[in-house]
Amino acid sequence: MANDVLVLGAGVIGLTTAVCVAEAGHRVRVWAELLPAETTSAVASGLWWPGFTPRDLAWSRVSFAELSRLAERGEGGVHFERGLQFSDLSAEPPSWLNELVDARMCPQDEVPDGMLSGLRCTAPMIDLPRYLRYLTDRLAAAGVEIEQRAVRDLTEATAAAPVVVNCTGVAAGALVGDADVQPVRGQHVIVRNPGITDFYAEMVSNPEWTAFFPHGDRLILGGARHEGRWDMAPDMDLAERILSRAIKVEPRLADAEVIGHEVGLRPGRAVARLDEERIDDTRVVHNYGHDGKGVSLSWGSAREVVDLLAD
């Protein structure tokens, strides 16, 4: 049975959820304080990666299948790239290694000092600004427009629709009183790509690491994970550290032109929340707290929302 559904939020979780709900036959509206290009999703690195828990792994598989279809059709800024990841967390192959394409562990003599393991693989890369425009267009094709509107109290939404889906990211903490949500600040340096085609990422215990992600002429350099910070102005000392670490790994970046600095607040939570409650006569489905794995988990969690609404 079709429902009138109000989706809150227009980042990658909100847009993907709205697309899936609308394409399942429901009548959908979207309210968002920030338009897609203004969200944290718009400044994400765009690397798909497997989920680490059984639920997240299942969600990431659903996303992988959808992203693969888009890459095959040349849609949405999705492209597969070869890359390298090093880790100081474990010397053992990760349990999710077989989820990756063409994956192999690196010989120990290729693992740099300070790291315990490395792997090479091919993975989906998503150019998020293009991808968010694609999702917005797909939503429009389903007859749904985004209304820019801030919601400070959930009852504003529950008074407007019989079903509300809360995809407000880090703002969900204040909106629903969820103390488990905290901002996880990230920052990127954007450079003109000197010809790098492979991605590089480190999985480390420190809050700062080295990473770069190619998107055509644009290369995103990271990374940083600072929990509890709300400030959105670029930290230029951090930017210098990001660039310096990247140059050590890839000397061609020494002469790369810096074309921008981007900051985003990941919706940190120990586990993403996906559940349902009733507020008066309104069904409220919560779908937030995906931390830095939003694009990787987006299609899986969105389709689970659709399944909930079918009950």
Coordinates of C-alpha atoms in Angstrom, one line a residue:
M1 CA 0.0 0.0 0.0
A2 CA 1.3 3.4 -0.9
N3 CA 2.1 5.9 1.9
D4 CA 2.7 9.6 2.1
V5 CA 6.3 9.7 3.2
L6 CA 8.4 12.7 4.3
V7 CA 12.2 12.1 4.2
L8 CA 14.3 14.5 6.3
G9 CA 17.8 15.1 4.9
A10 CA 19.4 15.4 1.4
G11 CA 22.8 13.9 1.9
V12 CA 23.6 10.6 0.3
I13 CA 21.6 8.6 2.9
G14 CA 18.5 10.9 2.5
L15 CA 18.6 11.1 -1.3
T16 CA 19.2 7.3 -1.7
T17 CA 16.4 6.5 0.8
A18 CA 14.0 8.9 -1.0
V19 CA 14.8 7.4 -4.4
C20 CA 14.2 3.9 -3.1
V21 CA 11.0 4.8 -1.3
A22 CA 9.6 6.8 -4.3
E23 CA 10.5 4.0 -6.8
A24 CA 8.7 1.5 -4.5
G25 CA 5.5 3.4 -5.2
H26 CA 5.2 5.7 -2.2
R27 CA 4.4 9.4 -2.5
V28 CA 7.5 11.2 -1.2
R29 CA 8.5 14.6 -0.1
V30 CA 12.0 15.7 1.0
W31 CA 12.7 18.4 3.5
A32 CA 16.4 19.4 4.0
E33 CA 18.1 22.2 5.8
L34 CA 21.1 21.8 3.5
L35 CA 20.8 21.1 -0.2
P36 CA 22.8 18.1 -1.6
A37 CA 25.8 20.2 -2.7
E38 CA 26.1 21.7 0.8
T39 CA 26.1 18.4 2.7
T40 CA 29.0 16.4 4.2
S41 CA 28.3 13.9 1.4
A42 CA 29.4 16.4 -1.2
V43 CA 32.9 16.5 0.2
A44 CA 33.4 12.8 0.9
S45 CA 36.3 10.9 -0.7
G46 CA 33.9 8.6 -2.6
L47 CA 35.6 5.2 -2.0
W48 CA 33.3 2.3 -1.6
W49 CA 34.5 -0.2 1.0
P50 CA 33.0 -3.3 2.6
G51 CA 31.1 -3.1 5.9
F52 CA 32.8 -4.6 8.8
T53 CA 29.8 -6.0 10.8
P54 CA 27.4 -8.6 9.4
R55 CA 24.6 -6.0 8.9
D56 CA 27.0 -3.4 7.4
L57 CA 28.5 -6.0 5.1
A58 CA 25.1 -7.0 3.8
W59 CA 24.3 -3.3 3.2
S60 CA 27.6 -2.7 1.4
R61 CA 26.9 -5.6 -0.9
V62 CA 23.6 -4.1 -2.0
S63 CA 25.4 -0.8 -2.6
F64 CA 28.2 -2.5 -4.5
A65 CA 25.7 -4.1 -6.9
E66 CA 23.9 -0.8 -7.6
L67 CA 27.2 1.1 -8.0
S68 CA 28.5 -1.5 -10.4
R69 CA 25.4 -1.1 -12.6
L70 CA 25.9 2.6 -12.7
A71 CA 29.6 2.2 -13.5
E72 CA 28.7 -0.1 -16.4
R73 CA 26.3 2.5 -17.8
G74 CA 28.7 5.4 -17.2
E75 CA 26.2 7.1 -14.9
G76 CA 26.5 9.1 -11.7
G77 CA 30.2 9.7 -11.7
V78 CA 30.9 6.1 -10.6
H79 CA 34.1 4.5 -11.8
F80 CA 36.2 1.5 -10.7
E81 CA 39.9 2.2 -9.9
R82 CA 42.8 0.1 -8.8
G83 CA 44.3 1.0 -5.5
L84 CA 46.4 0.2 -2.5
Q85 CA 45.6 0.1 1.2
F86 CA 48.0 -0.3 4.2
S87 CA 47.0 -1.0 7.8
D88 CA 48.7 -0.8 11.1
L89 CA 45.8 -2.6 12.8
S90 CA 46.6 -6.3 11.9
A91 CA 49.0 -8.4 9.9
E92 CA 46.2 -10.9 9.0
P93 CA 44.1 -10.6 5.9
P94 CA 40.8 -8.9 6.7
S95 CA 37.7 -11.1 6.9
W96 CA 36.1 -9.1 4.1
L97 CA 38.9 -9.5 1.7
N98 CA 36.9 -11.6 -0.7
E99 CA 34.3 -8.8 -1.0
L100 CA 36.9 -6.8 -3.0
V101 CA 37.6 -7.2 -6.7
D102 CA 41.0 -8.5 -7.8
A103 CA 42.2 -8.3 -4.2
R104 CA 45.5 -9.7 -3.1
M105 CA 47.6 -9.1 0.0
C106 CA 50.9 -7.4 -0.5
P107 CA 54.2 -9.3 0.1
Q108 CA 55.8 -8.2 3.4
D109 CA 58.7 -6.5 1.6
E110 CA 56.2 -4.1 0.0
V111 CA 54.7 -3.1 3.3
P112 CA 56.2 0.2 4.5
D113 CA 57.7 0.7 8.0
G114 CA 55.0 1.3 10.6
M115 CA 52.5 -0.8 8.8
L116 CA 51.5 -4.4 9.4
S117 CA 49.8 -5.4 6.1
G118 CA 48.8 -4.1 2.7
L119 CA 46.4 -5.1 0.0
R120 CA 45.8 -4.2 -3.6
C121 CA 42.3 -4.3 -5.1
T122 CA 39.8 -2.6 -7.5
A123 CA 36.9 -0.8 -5.9
P124 CA 34.1 1.6 -6.9
M125 CA 35.0 5.3 -6.7
I126 CA 32.2 7.8 -6.6
D127 CA 32.6 11.4 -7.6
L128 CA 30.2 12.7 -5.0
P129 CA 29.2 16.1 -6.5
R130 CA 28.2 14.3 -9.8
Y131 CA 26.7 11.4 -7.9
L132 CA 24.5 13.7 -5.7
R133 CA 23.3 15.5 -8.9
Y134 CA 22.5 12.1 -10.4
L135 CA 20.4 11.1 -7.3
T136 CA 18.6 14.4 -7.4
D137 CA 17.8 14.0 -11.0
R138 CA 16.6 10.4 -10.4
L139 CA 14.4 11.7 -7.6
A140 CA 13.0 14.4 -9.8
A141 CA 12.2 11.8 -12.4
A142 CA 10.0 10.1 -9.8
G143 CA 8.2 13.4 -9.3
V144 CA 10.0 14.4 -6.1
E145 CA 11.5 17.8 -5.3
I146 CA 13.6 18.9 -2.4
E147 CA 12.2 21.6 -0.2
Q148 CA 14.9 23.5 1.7
R149 CA 13.5 23.6 5.2
A150 CA 15.1 23.3 8.7
V151 CA 13.4 21.0 11.2
R152 CA 14.2 21.8 14.8
D153 CA 11.6 19.6 16.4
L154 CA 10.5 16.2 15.1
T155 CA 6.9 17.0 15.7
E156 CA 7.1 19.6 12.9
A157 CA 7.6 16.6 10.5
T158 CA 5.2 14.2 12.2
A159 CA 2.4 16.8 11.9
A160 CA 3.0 17.0 8.2
A161 CA 3.0 13.3 7.1
P162 CA 1.8 9.9 8.4
V163 CA 5.3 8.4 7.7
V164 CA 8.6 10.3 8.4
V165 CA 12.1 8.9 7.6
N166 CA 14.8 10.6 9.5
C167 CA 18.0 10.8 7.5
T168 CA 19.5 13.9 9.1
G169 CA 23.0 12.7 9.7
V170 CA 24.9 14.4 12.5
A171 CA 22.0 16.7 13.1
A172 CA 20.0 13.7 14.3
G173 CA 21.7 13.9 17.7
A174 CA 20.0 17.2 18.6
L175 CA 16.8 16.4 16.6
V176 CA 15.9 13.2 18.5
G177 CA 18.1 13.5 21.6
D178 CA 20.5 10.8 20.6
A179 CA 23.6 11.2 22.8
D180 CA 25.4 8.5 20.8
V181 CA 25.7 10.8 17.8
Q182 CA 28.8 13.0 17.6
P183 CA 30.5 14.9 14.8
V184 CA 33.6 13.3 13.4
R185 CA 35.4 16.1 11.5
G186 CA 37.2 15.4 8.3
Q187 CA 39.2 17.6 6.0
H188 CA 40.5 17.3 2.5
V189 CA 42.9 19.1 0.3
I190 CA 41.8 19.2 -3.4
V191 CA 44.6 19.4 -6.0
R192 CA 44.7 19.3 -9.8
N193 CA 45.5 15.7 -10.6
P194 CA 49.0 15.4 -12.1
G195 CA 48.1 12.0 -13.7
I196 CA 47.4 9.7 -10.7
T197 CA 44.9 6.9 -11.5
D198 CA 45.2 4.6 -8.5
F199 CA 43.8 5.4 -5.1
Y200 CA 45.8 5.1 -1.9
A201 CA 44.4 4.8 1.7
E202 CA 45.7 3.9 5.1
M203 CA 43.7 2.2 7.8
V204 CA 45.4 3.3 11.1
S205 CA 44.7 3.8 14.7
N206 CA 45.8 7.5 14.6
P207 CA 43.3 10.3 13.9
E208 CA 45.4 11.4 10.9
W209 CA 46.6 9.3 8.0
T210 CA 47.6 9.5 4.3
A211 CA 45.1 9.0 1.5
F212 CA 44.3 10.2 -2.0
F213 CA 41.5 9.5 -4.4
P214 CA 41.4 10.3 -8.1
H215 CA 38.4 11.7 -9.8
G216 CA 39.5 12.6 -13.3
D217 CA 41.3 16.0 -13.2
R218 CA 40.6 16.3 -9.5
L219 CA 42.5 14.5 -6.7
I220 CA 41.2 14.4 -3.1
L221 CA 43.9 14.2 -0.4
G222 CA 43.1 13.1 3.1
G223 CA 42.7 12.1 5.8
A224 CA 41.6 13.2 9.3
R225 CA 39.2 11.9 11.9
H226 CA 38.7 14.3 14.8
E227 CA 35.8 13.3 17.0
G228 CA 33.7 15.9 18.7
R229 CA 34.8 18.9 16.6
W230 CA 32.0 21.1 15.0
D231 CA 34.2 23.7 13.4
M232 CA 33.9 24.0 9.7
A233 CA 36.7 26.4 8.7
P234 CA 39.6 24.7 7.0
D235 CA 42.5 24.2 9.4
M236 CA 45.5 25.2 7.3
D237 CA 48.0 23.5 9.6
L238 CA 46.2 20.3 9.1
A239 CA 46.0 21.0 5.4
E240 CA 49.8 21.3 5.3
R241 CA 50.2 18.0 7.1
I242 CA 47.8 16.3 4.7
L243 CA 49.7 17.6 1.7
S244 CA 53.1 16.8 3.2
R245 CA 52.2 13.2 4.0
A246 CA 50.7 12.7 0.5
I247 CA 53.9 14.0 -1.1
K248 CA 56.0 11.5 0.8
V249 CA 53.9 8.7 -0.7
E250 CA 53.5 10.2 -4.2
P251 CA 56.3 12.7 -5.1
R252 CA 54.4 13.9 -8.2
L253 CA 52.1 15.8 -5.8
A254 CA 55.0 18.2 -4.8
D255 CA 54.1 20.4 -7.8
A256 CA 50.4 19.8 -7.8
E257 CA 48.2 22.9 -7.8
V258 CA 46.0 23.2 -4.7
I259 CA 42.5 24.2 -5.9
G260 CA 40.5 23.9 -2.7
H261 CA 40.0 22.8 0.9
E262 CA 36.9 21.0 2.1
V263 CA 35.6 20.2 5.6
G264 CA 32.8 17.8 6.5
L265 CA 31.2 16.4 9.7
R266 CA 30.6 12.7 9.5
P267 CA 27.6 11.5 11.6
G268 CA 29.6 9.5 14.1
R269 CA 27.8 6.7 16.0
A270 CA 29.0 3.3 17.2
V271 CA 26.5 1.7 14.9
A272 CA 24.2 3.2 12.4
R273 CA 20.6 3.5 13.6
L274 CA 17.8 1.9 11.5
D275 CA 14.7 1.3 13.5
E276 CA 11.1 2.5 13.8
E277 CA 9.0 4.2 16.5
R278 CA 5.6 5.8 16.7
I279 CA 5.1 9.4 17.6
D280 CA 1.3 9.9 18.1
D281 CA -0.2 8.6 14.8
T282 CA 3.0 8.9 12.8
R283 CA 5.5 6.1 11.9
V284 CA 9.0 7.4 12.2
V285 CA 11.8 5.4 10.7
H286 CA 15.3 6.5 11.7
N287 CA 18.2 5.9 9.2
Y288 CA 21.3 7.8 10.3
G289 CA 24.7 7.5 12.0
H290 CA 26.6 5.9 9.1
D291 CA 29.8 7.7 10.1
G292 CA 32.2 7.7 7.1
K293 CA 30.6 4.8 5.4
G294 CA 27.5 6.6 4.0
V295 CA 27.9 6.0 0.3
S296 CA 29.1 2.4 1.0
L297 CA 26.0 1.5 3.1
S298 CA 23.5 3.8 1.4
W299 CA 21.6 1.5 -0.9
G300 CA 21.5 -1.4 1.6
S301 CA 20.1 0.7 4.4
A302 CA 17.7 2.5 2.0
R303 CA 16.2 -0.8 0.8
E304 CA 15.8 -1.9 4.3
V305 CA 13.7 1.2 4.9
V306 CA 11.5 0.2 2.0
D307 CA 11.1 -3.3 3.5
L308 CA 10.0 -1.7 6.8
L309 CA 7.4 0.4 5.1
A310 CA 6.0 -2.6 3.4
D311 CA 5.1 -4.2 6.7

